[in-house]
XYZ file of C-alpha atoms in Angstrom:
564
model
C 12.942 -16.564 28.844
C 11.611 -17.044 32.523
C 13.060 -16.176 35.109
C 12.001 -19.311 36.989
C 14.243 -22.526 36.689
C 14.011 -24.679 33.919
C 16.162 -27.816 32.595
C 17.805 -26.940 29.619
C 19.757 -29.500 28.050
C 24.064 -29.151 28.866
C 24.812 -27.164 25.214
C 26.301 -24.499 26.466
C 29.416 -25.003 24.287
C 27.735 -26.515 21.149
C 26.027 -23.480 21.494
C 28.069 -21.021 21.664
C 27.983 -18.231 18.753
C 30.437 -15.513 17.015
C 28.689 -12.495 15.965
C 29.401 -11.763 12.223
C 29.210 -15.381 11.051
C 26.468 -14.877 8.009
C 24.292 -17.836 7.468
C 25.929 -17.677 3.959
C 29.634 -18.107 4.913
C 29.189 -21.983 6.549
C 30.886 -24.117 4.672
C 30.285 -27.336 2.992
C 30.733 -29.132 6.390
C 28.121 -27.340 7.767
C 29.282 -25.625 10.979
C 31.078 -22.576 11.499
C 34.804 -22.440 13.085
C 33.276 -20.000 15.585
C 30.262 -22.694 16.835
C 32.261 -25.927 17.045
C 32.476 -27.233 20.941
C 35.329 -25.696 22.976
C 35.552 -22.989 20.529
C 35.399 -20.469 23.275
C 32.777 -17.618 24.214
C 30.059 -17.044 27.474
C 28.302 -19.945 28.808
C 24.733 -20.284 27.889
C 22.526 -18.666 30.628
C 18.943 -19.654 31.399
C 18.095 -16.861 33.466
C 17.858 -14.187 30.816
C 14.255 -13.122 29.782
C 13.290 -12.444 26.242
C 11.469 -9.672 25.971
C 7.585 -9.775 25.793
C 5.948 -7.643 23.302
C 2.819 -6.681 22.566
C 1.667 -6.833 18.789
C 3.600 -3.691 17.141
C 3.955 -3.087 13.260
C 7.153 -4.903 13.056
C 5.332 -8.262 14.193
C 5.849 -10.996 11.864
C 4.108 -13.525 13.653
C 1.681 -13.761 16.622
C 0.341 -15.867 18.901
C -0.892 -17.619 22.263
C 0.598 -20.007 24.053
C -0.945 -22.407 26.753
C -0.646 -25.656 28.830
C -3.873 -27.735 28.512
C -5.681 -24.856 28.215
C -4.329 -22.906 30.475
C -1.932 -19.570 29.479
C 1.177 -20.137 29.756
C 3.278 -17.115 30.916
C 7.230 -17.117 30.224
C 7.499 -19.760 27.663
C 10.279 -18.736 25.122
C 9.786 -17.905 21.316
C 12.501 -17.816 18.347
C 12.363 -17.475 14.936
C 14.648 -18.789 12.665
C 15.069 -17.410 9.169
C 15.641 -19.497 6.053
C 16.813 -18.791 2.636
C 14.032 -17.225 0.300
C 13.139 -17.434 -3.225
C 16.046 -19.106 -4.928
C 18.403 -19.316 -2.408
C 16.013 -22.305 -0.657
C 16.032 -23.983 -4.326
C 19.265 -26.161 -3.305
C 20.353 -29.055 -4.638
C 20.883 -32.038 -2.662
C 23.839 -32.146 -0.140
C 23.968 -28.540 0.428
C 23.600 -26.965 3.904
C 20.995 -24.675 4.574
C 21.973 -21.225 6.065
C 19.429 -20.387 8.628
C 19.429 -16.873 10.730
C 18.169 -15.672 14.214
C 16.051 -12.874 13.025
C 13.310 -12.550 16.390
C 12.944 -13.664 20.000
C 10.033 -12.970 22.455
C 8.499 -14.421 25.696
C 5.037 -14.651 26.558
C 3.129 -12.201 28.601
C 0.675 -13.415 31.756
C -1.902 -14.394 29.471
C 0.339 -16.388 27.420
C 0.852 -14.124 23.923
C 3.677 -13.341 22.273
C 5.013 -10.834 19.106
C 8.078 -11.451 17.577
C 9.234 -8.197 15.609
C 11.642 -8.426 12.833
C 12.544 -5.318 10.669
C 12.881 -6.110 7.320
C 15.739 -3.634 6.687
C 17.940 -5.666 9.369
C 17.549 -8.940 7.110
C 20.675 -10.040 4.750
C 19.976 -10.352 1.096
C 19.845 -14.173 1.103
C 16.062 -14.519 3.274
C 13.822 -12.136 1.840
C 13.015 -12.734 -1.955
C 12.403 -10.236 -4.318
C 8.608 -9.744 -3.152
C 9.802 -9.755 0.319
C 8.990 -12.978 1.156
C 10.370 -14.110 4.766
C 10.520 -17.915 5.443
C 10.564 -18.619 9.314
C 10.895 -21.730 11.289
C 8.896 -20.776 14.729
C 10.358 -22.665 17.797
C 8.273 -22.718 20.687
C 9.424 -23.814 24.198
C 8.309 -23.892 27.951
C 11.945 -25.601 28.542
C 9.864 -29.170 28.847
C 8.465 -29.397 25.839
C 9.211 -27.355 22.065
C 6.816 -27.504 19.246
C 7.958 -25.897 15.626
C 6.018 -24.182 12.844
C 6.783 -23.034 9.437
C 5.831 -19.757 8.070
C 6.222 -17.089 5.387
C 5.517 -13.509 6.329
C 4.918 -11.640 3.328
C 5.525 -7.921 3.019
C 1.320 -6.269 3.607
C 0.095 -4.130 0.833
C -2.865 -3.199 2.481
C -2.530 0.100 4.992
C -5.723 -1.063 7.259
C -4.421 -0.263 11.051
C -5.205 -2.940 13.642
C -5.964 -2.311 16.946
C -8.588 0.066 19.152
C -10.318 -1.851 21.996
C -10.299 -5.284 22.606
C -13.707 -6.940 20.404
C -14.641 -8.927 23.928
C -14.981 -5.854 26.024
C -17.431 -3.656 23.886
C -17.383 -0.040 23.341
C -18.149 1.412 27.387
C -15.199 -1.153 28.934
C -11.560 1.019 29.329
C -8.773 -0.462 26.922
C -7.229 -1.860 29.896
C -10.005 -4.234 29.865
C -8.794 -8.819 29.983
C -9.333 -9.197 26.594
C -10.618 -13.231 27.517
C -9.327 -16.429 27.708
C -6.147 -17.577 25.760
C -6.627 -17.871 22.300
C -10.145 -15.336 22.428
C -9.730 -12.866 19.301
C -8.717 -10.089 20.476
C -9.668 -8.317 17.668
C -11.609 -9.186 13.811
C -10.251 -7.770 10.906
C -12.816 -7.579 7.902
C -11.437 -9.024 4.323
C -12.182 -7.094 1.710
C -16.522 -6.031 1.384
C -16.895 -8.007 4.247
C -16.511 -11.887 3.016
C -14.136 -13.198 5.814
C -13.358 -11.953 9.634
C -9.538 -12.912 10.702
C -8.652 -13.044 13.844
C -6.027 -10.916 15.593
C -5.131 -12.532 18.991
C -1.923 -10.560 20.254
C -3.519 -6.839 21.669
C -1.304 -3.787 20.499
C 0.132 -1.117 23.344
C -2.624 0.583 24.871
C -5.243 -0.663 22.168
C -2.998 1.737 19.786
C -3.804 1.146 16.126
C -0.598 -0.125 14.178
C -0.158 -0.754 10.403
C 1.432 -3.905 9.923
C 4.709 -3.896 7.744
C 4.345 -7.867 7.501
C 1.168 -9.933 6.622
C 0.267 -13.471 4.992
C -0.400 -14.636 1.241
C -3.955 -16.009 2.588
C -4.394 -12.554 4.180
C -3.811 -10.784 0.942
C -5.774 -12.159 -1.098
C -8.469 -11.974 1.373
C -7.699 -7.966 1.061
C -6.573 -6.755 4.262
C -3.015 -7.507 5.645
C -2.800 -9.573 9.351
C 0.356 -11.605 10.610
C 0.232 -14.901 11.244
C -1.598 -15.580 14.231
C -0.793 -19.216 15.942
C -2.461 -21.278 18.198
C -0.369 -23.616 20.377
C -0.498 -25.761 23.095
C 2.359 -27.325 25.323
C 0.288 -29.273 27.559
C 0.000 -33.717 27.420
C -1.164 -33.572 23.765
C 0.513 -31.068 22.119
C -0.971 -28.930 19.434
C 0.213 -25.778 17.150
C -2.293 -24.114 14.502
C -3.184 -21.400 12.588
C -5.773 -19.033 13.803
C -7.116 -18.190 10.467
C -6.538 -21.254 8.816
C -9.409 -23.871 10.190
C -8.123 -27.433 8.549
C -11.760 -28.189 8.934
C -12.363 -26.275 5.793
C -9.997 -27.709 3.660
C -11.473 -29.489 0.613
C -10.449 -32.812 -1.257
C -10.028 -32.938 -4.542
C -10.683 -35.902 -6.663
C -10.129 -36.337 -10.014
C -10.886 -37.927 -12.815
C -9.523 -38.615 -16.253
C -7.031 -35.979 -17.428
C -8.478 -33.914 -20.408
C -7.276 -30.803 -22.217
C -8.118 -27.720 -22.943
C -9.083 -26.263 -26.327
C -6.950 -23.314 -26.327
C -4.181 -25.135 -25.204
C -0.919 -24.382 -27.660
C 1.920 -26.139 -25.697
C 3.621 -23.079 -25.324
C 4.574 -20.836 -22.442
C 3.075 -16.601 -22.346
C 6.349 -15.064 -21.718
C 6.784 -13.354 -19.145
C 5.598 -9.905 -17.369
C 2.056 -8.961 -16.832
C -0.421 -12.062 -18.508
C -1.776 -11.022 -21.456
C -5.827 -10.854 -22.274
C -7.674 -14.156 -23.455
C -7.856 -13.918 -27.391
C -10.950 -13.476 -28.945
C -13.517 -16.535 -28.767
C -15.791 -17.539 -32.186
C -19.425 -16.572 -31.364
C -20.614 -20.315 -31.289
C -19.962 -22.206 -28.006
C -16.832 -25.113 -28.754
C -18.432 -28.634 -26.798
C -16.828 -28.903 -23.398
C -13.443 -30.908 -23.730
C -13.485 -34.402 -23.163
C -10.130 -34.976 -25.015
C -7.946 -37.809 -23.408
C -4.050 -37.008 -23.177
C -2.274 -38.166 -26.836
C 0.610 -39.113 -24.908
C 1.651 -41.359 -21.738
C 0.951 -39.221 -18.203
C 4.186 -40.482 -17.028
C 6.014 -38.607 -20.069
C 3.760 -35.355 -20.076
C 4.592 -31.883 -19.057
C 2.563 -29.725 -20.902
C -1.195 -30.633 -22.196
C -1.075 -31.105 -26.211
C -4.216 -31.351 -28.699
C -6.046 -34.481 -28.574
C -8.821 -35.902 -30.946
C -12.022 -35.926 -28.640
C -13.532 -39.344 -27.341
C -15.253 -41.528 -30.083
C -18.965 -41.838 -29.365
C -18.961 -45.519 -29.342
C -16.857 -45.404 -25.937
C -18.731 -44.061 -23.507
C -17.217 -41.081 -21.287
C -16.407 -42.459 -17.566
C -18.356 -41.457 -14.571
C -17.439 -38.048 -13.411
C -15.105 -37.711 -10.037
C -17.163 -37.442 -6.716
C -17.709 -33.830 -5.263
C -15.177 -31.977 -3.034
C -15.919 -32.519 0.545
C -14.705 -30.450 3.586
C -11.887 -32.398 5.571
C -14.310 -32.108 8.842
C -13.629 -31.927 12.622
C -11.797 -35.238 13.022
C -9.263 -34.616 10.417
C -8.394 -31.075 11.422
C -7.528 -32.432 14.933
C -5.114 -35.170 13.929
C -3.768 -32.099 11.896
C -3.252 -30.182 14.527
C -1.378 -32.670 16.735
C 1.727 -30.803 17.129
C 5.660 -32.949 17.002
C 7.743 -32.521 20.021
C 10.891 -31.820 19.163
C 14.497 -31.521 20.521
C 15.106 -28.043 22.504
C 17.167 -25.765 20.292
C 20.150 -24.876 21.180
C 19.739 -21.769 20.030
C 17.598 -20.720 23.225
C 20.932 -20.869 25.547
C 22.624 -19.287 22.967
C 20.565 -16.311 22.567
C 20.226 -16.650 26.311
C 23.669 -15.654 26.590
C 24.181 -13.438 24.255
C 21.829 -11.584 26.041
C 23.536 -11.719 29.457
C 26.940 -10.936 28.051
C 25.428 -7.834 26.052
C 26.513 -9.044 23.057
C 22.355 -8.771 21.866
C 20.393 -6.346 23.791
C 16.701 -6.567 24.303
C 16.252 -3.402 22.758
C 17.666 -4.681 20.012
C 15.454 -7.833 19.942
C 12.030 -5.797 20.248
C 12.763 -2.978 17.652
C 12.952 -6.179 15.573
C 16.843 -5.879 15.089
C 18.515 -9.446 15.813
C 18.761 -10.585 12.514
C 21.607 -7.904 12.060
C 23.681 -9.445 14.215
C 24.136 -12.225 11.769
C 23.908 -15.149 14.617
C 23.172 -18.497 13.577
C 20.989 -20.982 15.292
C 24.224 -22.690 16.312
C 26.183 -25.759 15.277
C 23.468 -27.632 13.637
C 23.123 -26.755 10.307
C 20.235 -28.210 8.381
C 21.336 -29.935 5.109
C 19.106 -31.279 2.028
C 19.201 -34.259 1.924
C 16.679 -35.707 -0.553
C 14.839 -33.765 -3.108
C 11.813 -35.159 -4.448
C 11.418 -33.246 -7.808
C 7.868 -32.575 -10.290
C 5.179 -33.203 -7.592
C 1.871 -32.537 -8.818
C 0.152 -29.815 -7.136
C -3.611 -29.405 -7.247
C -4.496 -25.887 -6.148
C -7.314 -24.920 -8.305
C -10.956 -26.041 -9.178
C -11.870 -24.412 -12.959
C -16.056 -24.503 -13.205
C -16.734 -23.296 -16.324
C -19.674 -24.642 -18.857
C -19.397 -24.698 -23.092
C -21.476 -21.591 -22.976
C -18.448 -19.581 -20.624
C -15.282 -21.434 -20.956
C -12.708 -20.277 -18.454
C -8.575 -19.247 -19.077
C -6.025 -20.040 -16.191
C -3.675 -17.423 -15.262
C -0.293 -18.203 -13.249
C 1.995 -15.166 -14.022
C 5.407 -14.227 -12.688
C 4.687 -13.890 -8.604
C 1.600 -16.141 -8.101
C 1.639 -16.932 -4.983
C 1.179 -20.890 -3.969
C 1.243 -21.811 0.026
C 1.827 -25.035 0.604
C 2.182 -27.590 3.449
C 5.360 -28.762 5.410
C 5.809 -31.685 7.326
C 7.875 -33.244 10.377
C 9.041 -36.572 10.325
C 7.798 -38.918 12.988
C 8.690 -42.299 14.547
C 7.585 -44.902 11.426
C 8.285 -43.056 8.389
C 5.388 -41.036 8.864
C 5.126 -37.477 8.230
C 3.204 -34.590 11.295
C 1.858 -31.252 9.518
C 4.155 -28.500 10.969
C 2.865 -25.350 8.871
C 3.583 -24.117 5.393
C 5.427 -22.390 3.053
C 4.229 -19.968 0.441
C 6.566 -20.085 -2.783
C 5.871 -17.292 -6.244
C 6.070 -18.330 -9.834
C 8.878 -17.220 -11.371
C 9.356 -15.227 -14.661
C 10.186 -17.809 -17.228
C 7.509 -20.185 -15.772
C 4.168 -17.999 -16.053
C 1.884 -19.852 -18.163
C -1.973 -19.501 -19.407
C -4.449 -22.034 -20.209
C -7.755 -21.272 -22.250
C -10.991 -23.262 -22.805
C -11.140 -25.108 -19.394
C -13.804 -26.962 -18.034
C -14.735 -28.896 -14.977
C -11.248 -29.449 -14.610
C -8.733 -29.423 -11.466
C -5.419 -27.048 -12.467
C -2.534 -29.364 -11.356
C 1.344 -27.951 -11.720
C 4.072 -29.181 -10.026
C 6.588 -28.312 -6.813
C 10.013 -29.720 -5.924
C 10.094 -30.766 -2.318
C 13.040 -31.495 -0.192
C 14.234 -33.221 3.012
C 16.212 -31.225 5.455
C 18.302 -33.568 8.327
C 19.692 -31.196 11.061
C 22.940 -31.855 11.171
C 23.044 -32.683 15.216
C 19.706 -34.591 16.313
C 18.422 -35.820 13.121
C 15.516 -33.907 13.060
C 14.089 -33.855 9.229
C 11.458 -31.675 7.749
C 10.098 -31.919 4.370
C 9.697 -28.168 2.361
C 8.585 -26.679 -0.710
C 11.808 -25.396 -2.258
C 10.306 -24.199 -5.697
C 7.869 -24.133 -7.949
C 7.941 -25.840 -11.141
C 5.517 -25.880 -14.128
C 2.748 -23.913 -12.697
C -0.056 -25.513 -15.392
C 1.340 -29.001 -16.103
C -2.007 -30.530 -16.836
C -5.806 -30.639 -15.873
C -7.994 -33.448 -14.579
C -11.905 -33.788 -14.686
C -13.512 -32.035 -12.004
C -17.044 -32.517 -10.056
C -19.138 -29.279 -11.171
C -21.159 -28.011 -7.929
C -23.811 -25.915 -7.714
C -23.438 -22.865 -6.015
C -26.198 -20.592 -5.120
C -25.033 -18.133 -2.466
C -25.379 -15.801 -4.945
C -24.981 -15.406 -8.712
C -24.870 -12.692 -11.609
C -26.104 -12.956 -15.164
C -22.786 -13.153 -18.054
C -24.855 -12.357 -21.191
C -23.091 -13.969 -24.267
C -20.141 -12.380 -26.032
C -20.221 -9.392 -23.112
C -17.031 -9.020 -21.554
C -14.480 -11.225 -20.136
C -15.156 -11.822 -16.304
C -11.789 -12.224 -14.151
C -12.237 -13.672 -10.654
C -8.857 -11.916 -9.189
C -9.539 -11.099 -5.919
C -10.296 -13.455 -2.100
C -8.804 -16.007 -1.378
C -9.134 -19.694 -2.851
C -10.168 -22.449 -0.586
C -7.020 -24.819 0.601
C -6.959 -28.082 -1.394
C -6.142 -30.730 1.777
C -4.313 -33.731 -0.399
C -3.001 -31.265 -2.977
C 0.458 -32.737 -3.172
C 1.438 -36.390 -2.291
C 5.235 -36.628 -1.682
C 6.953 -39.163 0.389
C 4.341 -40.361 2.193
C 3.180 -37.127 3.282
C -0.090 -35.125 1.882
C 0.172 -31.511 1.959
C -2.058 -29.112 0.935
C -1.764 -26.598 -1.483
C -3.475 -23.182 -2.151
C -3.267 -20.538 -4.908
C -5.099 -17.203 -5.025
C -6.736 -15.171 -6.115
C -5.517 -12.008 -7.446
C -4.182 -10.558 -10.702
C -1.716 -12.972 -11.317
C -3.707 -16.249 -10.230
C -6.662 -16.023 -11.616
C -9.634 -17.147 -13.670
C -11.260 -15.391 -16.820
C -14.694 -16.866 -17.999
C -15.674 -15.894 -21.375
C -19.302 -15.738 -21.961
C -20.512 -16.802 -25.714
C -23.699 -17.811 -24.298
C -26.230 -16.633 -21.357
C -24.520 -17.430 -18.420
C -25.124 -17.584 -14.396
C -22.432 -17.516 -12.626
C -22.297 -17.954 -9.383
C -20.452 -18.187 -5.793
C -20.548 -19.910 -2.157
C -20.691 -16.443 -0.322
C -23.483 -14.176 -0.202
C -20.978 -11.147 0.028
C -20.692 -11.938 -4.021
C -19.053 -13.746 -6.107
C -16.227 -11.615 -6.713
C -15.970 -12.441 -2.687
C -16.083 -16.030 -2.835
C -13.557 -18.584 -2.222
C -15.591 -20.769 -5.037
C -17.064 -19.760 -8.675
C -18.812 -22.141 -11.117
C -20.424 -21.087 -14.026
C -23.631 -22.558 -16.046
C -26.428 -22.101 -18.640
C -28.621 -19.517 -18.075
């Protein structure tokens, strides 16, 4: 925290914290014994400083922080930890046990690190795949913005650091790495297909191997923390470095058809098994229309195709990039209430009770300190949302199967609730398939892969604050709608018929913008791709198949396939 007066709000009672209180152990009323007002315990203090901290292997997030433009030194960071996997699948009226697992300041150029060590996190928020949900709150004392993340645990051992990529091989690594927000450095994807952006320098340009990276990251083949953007100047703003809204794509669809090799039933789970074996004569491309009412479907059945006498309606219009004036308005960060955690932590540090060696090695989630009296609750679920999150290009000649096995990974928008009922983007949330939900679908076509998600409302309990969140996953493959087929020529490779099947398992998928509409708010949605989101064309017939990257199209964040 800085050192120079600020005006925090008069919580230093509300605020006050007990050690050893788990997030899990609040009970149904929400609060803690141990937080209620005129419980006891130090004052808040606003004269503490969080420590700053340059990007280290332990950082689970990054990021710069400004005023208009301007970097913004001293402005206070904390990151809250919620339940993961399916301890954030509660039903309504349950409280939500959040965590203090980081804290950080900003340096003189505005950046900031927050470290957490996984091993100091309880059981309840980090999944089985070591997922870590975080709610970011960002604060100059004036103004706080908030962002939702998941830091997911890196598999790739890349090191990131070395000199600054604005001051060039012959400039010392003490070298201004540029203006807030500059990349400080660019970290390949795999063969080359994407650059992400580091913007947090490591000690003395020293490289570190991040323990924590993102689901986008991942799939993109190289493992980088999420890197934010935000400013706390008159329009407020919070985004993520390597996540341009610009470049989000709609989706629209058409009629809802299904696929030939659809059975109804589920592939059980473990690792997906291969796609059967395909007759040597190419099936027509489905045109089927659903043999039972949308409103009463969950899984796609058999249909008789179209008679010829009715003739097949106009296909959906082509996806189109969200564009400048979109991203902005997504950008626009919500101001929120100050959290009384800041005070809180403030004077825990003062009274030694936290110590900010404990905060940079990444340790404060072990001492089990909640945010403070104002437990989230859910407060509305809003069950079976359709999620689009996948475009399937295929042609009669190469029909495609759609893999979502146990741990797919699906990242997908959360919002803040503003003045009118309307919703403000506030980050995302990435959520995994689970076991007894993976699911294949074979013969596709032109068609957009729609499942489903359960969202929820969370009220804090205090200021009324609400935020809408994923909390699970449902039927990853509930049905497909007609898709636009575009033509891709970035660069292509020849399928001859009845060679092998052709999985595209690896970069990452482009972000659907609208791919979930619940309560009012559109979110977008994103899945893959790696082994267990996938695609698998099947050639019967020469094929071309090609991408929307010239690095290749096992590279690119598009595939279609047609005659060759």
């Amino acid at each position: 925290m800085r050192a120079y007066p600020r005006r925090w709000a008069p919580v230093a009672a509300a605020a006050t914290l007990t050690a050893g209180v788990p997030a899990a152990a609040v009970p149904a009323g929400g609060v803690p014994a141990a937080a209620l007002p005129g419980a006891g315990g130090p004052a808040a203090a606003d004269d503490v400083v969080f420590p700053t901290s340059e990007m280290t292997g332990l950082s689970a997030v990054s990021g710069v922080v400004t005023r208009d433009g301007a970097a913004l030194p001293g402005a206070d960071v904390l990151a809250v930890a919620y339940p993961a996997g399916d301890a954030l699948d509660l039903p309504e009226g349950r409280a939500v046990g959040t965590l203090v697992a980081g804290a950080a300041s900003t340096d003189r150029l505005g950046r900031f690190s927050v470290n957490i060590d996984p091993a100091a996190l309880p059981a309840p928020y980090t999944s089985e795949r070591g997922q870590l949900n975080l709610e970011v709150a960002i604060s100059d004392g004036d103004r706080e913005v908030r962002w939702m993340t998941t830091a997911v645990r890196s598999s790739h051992a890349r090191p990131i650091g070395g000199t600054p990529a604005r001051c060039g091989a012959a400039v010392g690594r003490s070298c201004d790495p540029g203006d807030p927000g500059d990349p400080v450095y660019v970290v390949s994807g795999a063969g080359g297909s994407e650059r992400l952006v580091v913007v947090v320098p490591t000690a003395e340009g020293r490289p570190v191997v991040p323990v924590w990276s993102t689901a986008s990251s991942e799939a993109a083949g190289v493992s980088v923390p999420r890197q934010l953007r935000v400013d706390l100047g008159a329009d407020p703003t919070a985004a993520d470095a390597n996540d341009d809204p610009a470049a989000w794509v709609s989706a629209p669809a058409g009629e809802e058809v299904t696929p030939e090799g659809e059975a109804g039933g589920r592939t059980p789970p473990g690792p997906p098994s291969p796609p059967p074996s395909r007759p040597s004569s190419a099936p027509p491309e489905p045109t089927s229309t659903p043999s039972r009412p949308a409103s009463t479907s969950t899984r796609p059945t058999s249909a008789p195709s179209r008679p010829l006498s009715v003739p097949s309606p106009p296909p959906p219009a082509p996806s189109r990039p969200f564009g400048a004036a979109a991203a902005r308005e997504i950008g626009r960060a919500l101001v929120t209430p100050r959290a009384p955690a800041f005070p809180a932590i403030a004077a825990a540090l003062k009274d030694g009770a936290v110590t900010a060696a404990q905060i940079s090695a990444g340790r404060l989630a072990a001492a089990r300190r909640s945010p403070g009296p104002c437990i989230p609750r859910v407060v509305k679920r809003h069950n079976g949302r359709e999620e689009t999150y996948m475009g399937v290009y295929a042609w009669p000649g190469a029909l495609a199967t759609v893999t979502q096995a146990n741990g797919a990974d699906h990242t997908l928008s959360t919002g803040a609730a503003r003045a009118g009922g309307r919703w403000s983007s506030n980050g995302s949330l990435t959520l995994s398939v689970r076991a007894g939900d993976s699911h294949t679908a074979s013969r596709v076509a032109d068609a957009w892969a729609i499942g489903t998600v359960n969202y929820g409302v969370l009220a804090n309990g205090c200021d009324g604050r609400r935020n809408l969140v994923p909390l699970s996953l449902g039927d990853p493959i509930k049905r497909f709608a007609r898709a636009y087929h575009p033509s891709l020529k970035a660069q292509c490779i020849t399928l001859y018929g009845h060679s092998s099947v052709w999985d595209k398992d690896q970069a990452r998928n482009v972000v659907i913008g609208g791919g979930v509409s619940v309560a009012g708010f559109t979110a977008s949605a994103q899945s893959g791709y790696d082994v267990r989101s996938k695609l698998s064309f099947r050639p019967t017939k020469l094929t071309r198949l090609c991408g929307n990257r010239g690095a290749g199209v096992w590279l690119s964040s598009i595939v279609e396939a047609h005659k060759g």
